[in-house]
Amino acid sequence: MAEQGDAAAQTLLGIMYAHGRGMPQDDAEAARWFRKAAAQGNPSAQYSLGVLYADGRAVPQDDAEAVRWYRKAAAHGYASAQSNLGLMYADGRAVPQDDAEAVRWYRKAAAH
């Protein structure tokens, strides 16, 4: 199904590659599948792609790109992305350091 363009299946395949479940761990393959699903608006894939950019796994470490993907997933109400966006504001990573904004995102995440 992932090969046919199913975003949920692509995301799951990305997770399997990212964690080495049922196949060798391969961050580059994970990123490839997450990117396909993220482009279709899958919030889990958008969040996962953000994590790869934040950590610099299989992609260049890029906090601005991580924030961009977290924002997309957070707009769908994805709690983990909202929490990570709060962390980015708390630490001032690719966004101005802003404790009030961090708390706003933490509260959104907690509401889920």
PDB file of C-alpha atoms in Angstrom:
ATOM      1  CA  MET A   1       0.000   0.000   0.000  1.00  0.00           C
ATOM      2  CA  ALA A   2       2.884   2.367   0.713  1.00  0.00           C
ATOM      3  CA  GLU A   3       4.139   1.853  -2.835  1.00  0.00           C
ATOM      4  CA  GLN A   4       0.689   2.841  -4.141  1.00  0.00           C
ATOM      5  CA  GLY A   5       0.798   6.153  -2.264  1.00  0.00           C
ATOM      6  CA  ASP A   6      -1.121   5.399   0.945  1.00  0.00           C
ATOM      7  CA  ALA A   7       0.154   8.049   3.395  1.00  0.00           C
ATOM      8  CA  ALA A   8      -0.646   6.011   6.520  1.00  0.00           C
ATOM      9  CA  ALA A   9       1.220   2.997   5.148  1.00  0.00           C
ATOM     10  CA  GLN A  10       4.136   5.208   4.123  1.00  0.00           C
ATOM     11  CA  THR A  11       4.309   6.633   7.634  1.00  0.00           C
ATOM     12  CA  LEU A  12       4.268   3.169   9.196  1.00  0.00           C
ATOM     13  CA  LEU A  13       7.001   2.015   6.840  1.00  0.00           C
ATOM     14  CA  GLY A  14       9.050   5.066   7.810  1.00  0.00           C
ATOM     15  CA  ILE A  15       8.601   4.201  11.487  1.00  0.00           C
ATOM     16  CA  MET A  16       9.679   0.606  10.821  1.00  0.00           C
ATOM     17  CA  TYR A  17      12.856   1.831   9.098  1.00  0.00           C
ATOM     18  CA  ALA A  18      13.522   4.468  11.780  1.00  0.00           C
ATOM     19  CA  HIS A  19      13.357   1.887  14.563  1.00  0.00           C
ATOM     20  CA  GLY A  20      14.695  -1.148  12.694  1.00  0.00           C
ATOM     21  CA  ARG A  21      11.536  -3.178  13.202  1.00  0.00           C
ATOM     22  CA  GLY A  22      11.290  -6.059  10.733  1.00  0.00           C
ATOM     23  CA  MET A  23      14.095  -4.594   8.634  1.00  0.00           C
ATOM     24  CA  PRO A  24      17.515  -3.047   9.169  1.00  0.00           C
ATOM     25  CA  GLN A  25      17.415   0.373  10.816  1.00  0.00           C
ATOM     26  CA  ASP A  26      17.845   2.965   8.059  1.00  0.00           C
ATOM     27  CA  ASP A  27      17.205   6.656   8.755  1.00  0.00           C
ATOM     28  CA  ALA A  28      17.602   7.586   5.090  1.00  0.00           C
ATOM     29  CA  GLU A  29      14.807   5.191   4.081  1.00  0.00           C
ATOM     30  CA  ALA A  30      12.724   6.424   7.011  1.00  0.00           C
ATOM     31  CA  ALA A  31      13.178  10.020   5.826  1.00  0.00           C
ATOM     32  CA  ARG A  32      12.218   9.044   2.272  1.00  0.00           C
ATOM     33  CA  TRP A  33       8.930   7.462   3.398  1.00  0.00           C
ATOM     34  CA  PHE A  34       8.155  10.197   5.916  1.00  0.00           C
ATOM     35  CA  ARG A  35       8.696  12.824   3.207  1.00  0.00           C
ATOM     36  CA  LYS A  36       6.220  11.085   0.865  1.00  0.00           C
ATOM     37  CA  ALA A  37       3.553  10.875   3.561  1.00  0.00           C
ATOM     38  CA  ALA A  38       4.262  14.374   4.923  1.00  0.00           C
ATOM     39  CA  ALA A  39       3.748  15.847   1.468  1.00  0.00           C
ATOM     40  CA  GLN A  40       0.249  14.343   1.568  1.00  0.00           C
ATOM     41  CA  GLY A  41      -0.465  16.049   4.894  1.00  0.00           C
ATOM     42  CA  ASN A  42       0.040  13.101   7.261  1.00  0.00           C
ATOM     43  CA  PRO A  43       0.724  14.732  10.669  1.00  0.00           C
ATOM     44  CA  SER A  44       2.605  11.746  12.101  1.00  0.00           C
ATOM     45  CA  ALA A  45       4.982  11.801   9.143  1.00  0.00           C
ATOM     46  CA  GLN A  46       5.342  15.590   9.395  1.00  0.00           C
ATOM     47  CA  TYR A  47       6.246  15.259  13.076  1.00  0.00           C
ATOM     48  CA  SER A  48       8.671  12.409  12.394  1.00  0.00           C
ATOM     49  CA  LEU A  49      10.375  14.368   9.646  1.00  0.00           C
ATOM     50  CA  GLY A  50      10.711  17.265  12.088  1.00  0.00           C
ATOM     51  CA  VAL A  51      12.418  14.963  14.583  1.00  0.00           C
ATOM     52  CA  LEU A  52      14.897  13.813  11.929  1.00  0.00           C
ATOM     53  CA  TYR A  53      15.764  17.438  11.125  1.00  0.00           C
ATOM     54  CA  ALA A  54      16.037  18.395  14.802  1.00  0.00           C
ATOM     55  CA  ASP A  55      18.401  15.486  15.430  1.00  0.00           C
ATOM     56  CA  GLY A  56      20.243  15.603  12.100  1.00  0.00           C
ATOM     57  CA  ARG A  57      19.462  11.960  11.332  1.00  0.00           C
ATOM     58  CA  ALA A  58      19.790  11.166   7.588  1.00  0.00           C
ATOM     59  CA  VAL A  59      19.207  14.845   6.827  1.00  0.00           C
ATOM     60  CA  PRO A  60      21.308  17.886   7.700  1.00  0.00           C
ATOM     61  CA  GLN A  61      20.562  19.089  11.240  1.00  0.00           C
ATOM     62  CA  ASP A  62      18.283  22.080  10.690  1.00  0.00           C
ATOM     63  CA  ASP A  63      16.193  23.527  13.516  1.00  0.00           C
ATOM     64  CA  ALA A  64      14.293  25.841  11.158  1.00  0.00           C
ATOM     65  CA  GLU A  65      13.236  22.872   9.041  1.00  0.00           C
ATOM     66  CA  ALA A  66      12.286  20.949  12.199  1.00  0.00           C
ATOM     67  CA  VAL A  67      10.095  23.860  13.324  1.00  0.00           C
ATOM     68  CA  ARG A  68       8.481  24.022   9.879  1.00  0.00           C
ATOM     69  CA  TRP A  69       7.472  20.344  10.034  1.00  0.00           C
ATOM     70  CA  TYR A  70       6.415  20.538  13.696  1.00  0.00           C
ATOM     71  CA  ARG A  71       4.153  23.491  12.821  1.00  0.00           C
ATOM     72  CA  LYS A  72       2.471  21.528  10.041  1.00  0.00           C
ATOM     73  CA  ALA A  73       1.790  18.577  12.346  1.00  0.00           C
ATOM     74  CA  ALA A  74       0.786  20.858  15.235  1.00  0.00           C
ATOM     75  CA  ALA A  75      -1.795  22.538  12.992  1.00  0.00           C
ATOM     76  CA  HIS A  76      -3.465  19.117  12.733  1.00  0.00           C
ATOM     77  CA  GLY A  77      -3.576  18.925  16.539  1.00  0.00           C
ATOM     78  CA  TYR A  78      -0.699  16.421  16.760  1.00  0.00           C
ATOM     79  CA  ALA A  79       0.233  16.622  20.463  1.00  0.00           C
ATOM     80  CA  SER A  80       3.858  15.453  20.154  1.00  0.00           C
ATOM     81  CA  ALA A  81       4.523  18.136  17.546  1.00  0.00           C
ATOM     82  CA  GLN A  82       2.902  20.754  19.768  1.00  0.00           C
ATOM     83  CA  SER A  83       5.089  19.665  22.675  1.00  0.00           C
ATOM     84  CA  ASN A  84       8.255  19.723  20.551  1.00  0.00           C
ATOM     85  CA  LEU A  85       7.302  23.146  19.230  1.00  0.00           C
ATOM     86  CA  GLY A  86       7.054  24.262  22.866  1.00  0.00           C
ATOM     87  CA  LEU A  87      10.566  22.930  23.449  1.00  0.00           C
ATOM     88  CA  MET A  88      11.856  24.874  20.461  1.00  0.00           C
ATOM     89  CA  TYR A  89      10.390  28.103  21.915  1.00  0.00           C
ATOM     90  CA  ALA A  90      11.667  27.312  25.405  1.00  0.00           C
ATOM     91  CA  ASP A  91      15.193  26.794  24.051  1.00  0.00           C
ATOM     92  CA  GLY A  92      15.067  29.471  21.343  1.00  0.00           C
ATOM     93  CA  ARG A  93      15.926  26.987  18.592  1.00  0.00           C
ATOM     94  CA  ALA A  94      15.150  28.546  15.173  1.00  0.00           C
ATOM     95  CA  VAL A  95      12.519  30.731  16.855  1.00  0.00           C
ATOM     96  CA  PRO A  96      12.896  33.568  19.348  1.00  0.00           C
ATOM     97  CA  GLN A  97      13.188  32.243  22.904  1.00  0.00           C
ATOM     98  CA  ASP A  98       9.733  32.823  24.364  1.00  0.00           C
ATOM     99  CA  ASP A  99       8.568  31.098  27.532  1.00  0.00           C
ATOM    100  CA  ALA A 100       4.987  32.314  27.108  1.00  0.00           C
ATOM    101  CA  GLU A 101       4.821  30.816  23.607  1.00  0.00           C
ATOM    102  CA  ALA A 102       6.388  27.604  24.899  1.00  0.00           C
ATOM    103  CA  VAL A 103       3.713  27.346  27.588  1.00  0.00           C
ATOM    104  CA  ARG A 104       0.997  27.992  24.984  1.00  0.00           C
ATOM    105  CA  TRP A 105       2.210  25.028  22.929  1.00  0.00           C
ATOM    106  CA  TYR A 106       2.638  22.812  26.015  1.00  0.00           C
ATOM    107  CA  ARG A 107      -0.960  23.570  27.006  1.00  0.00           C
ATOM    108  CA  LYS A 108      -2.209  22.668  23.548  1.00  0.00           C
ATOM    109  CA  ALA A 109      -0.337  19.378  23.762  1.00  0.00           C
ATOM    110  CA  ALA A 110      -1.619  18.690  27.274  1.00  0.00           C
ATOM    111  CA  ALA A 111      -5.197  19.286  26.164  1.00  0.00           C
ATOM    112  CA  HIS A 112      -4.913  16.168  24.009  1.00  0.00           C
TER     113      HIS A 112
END
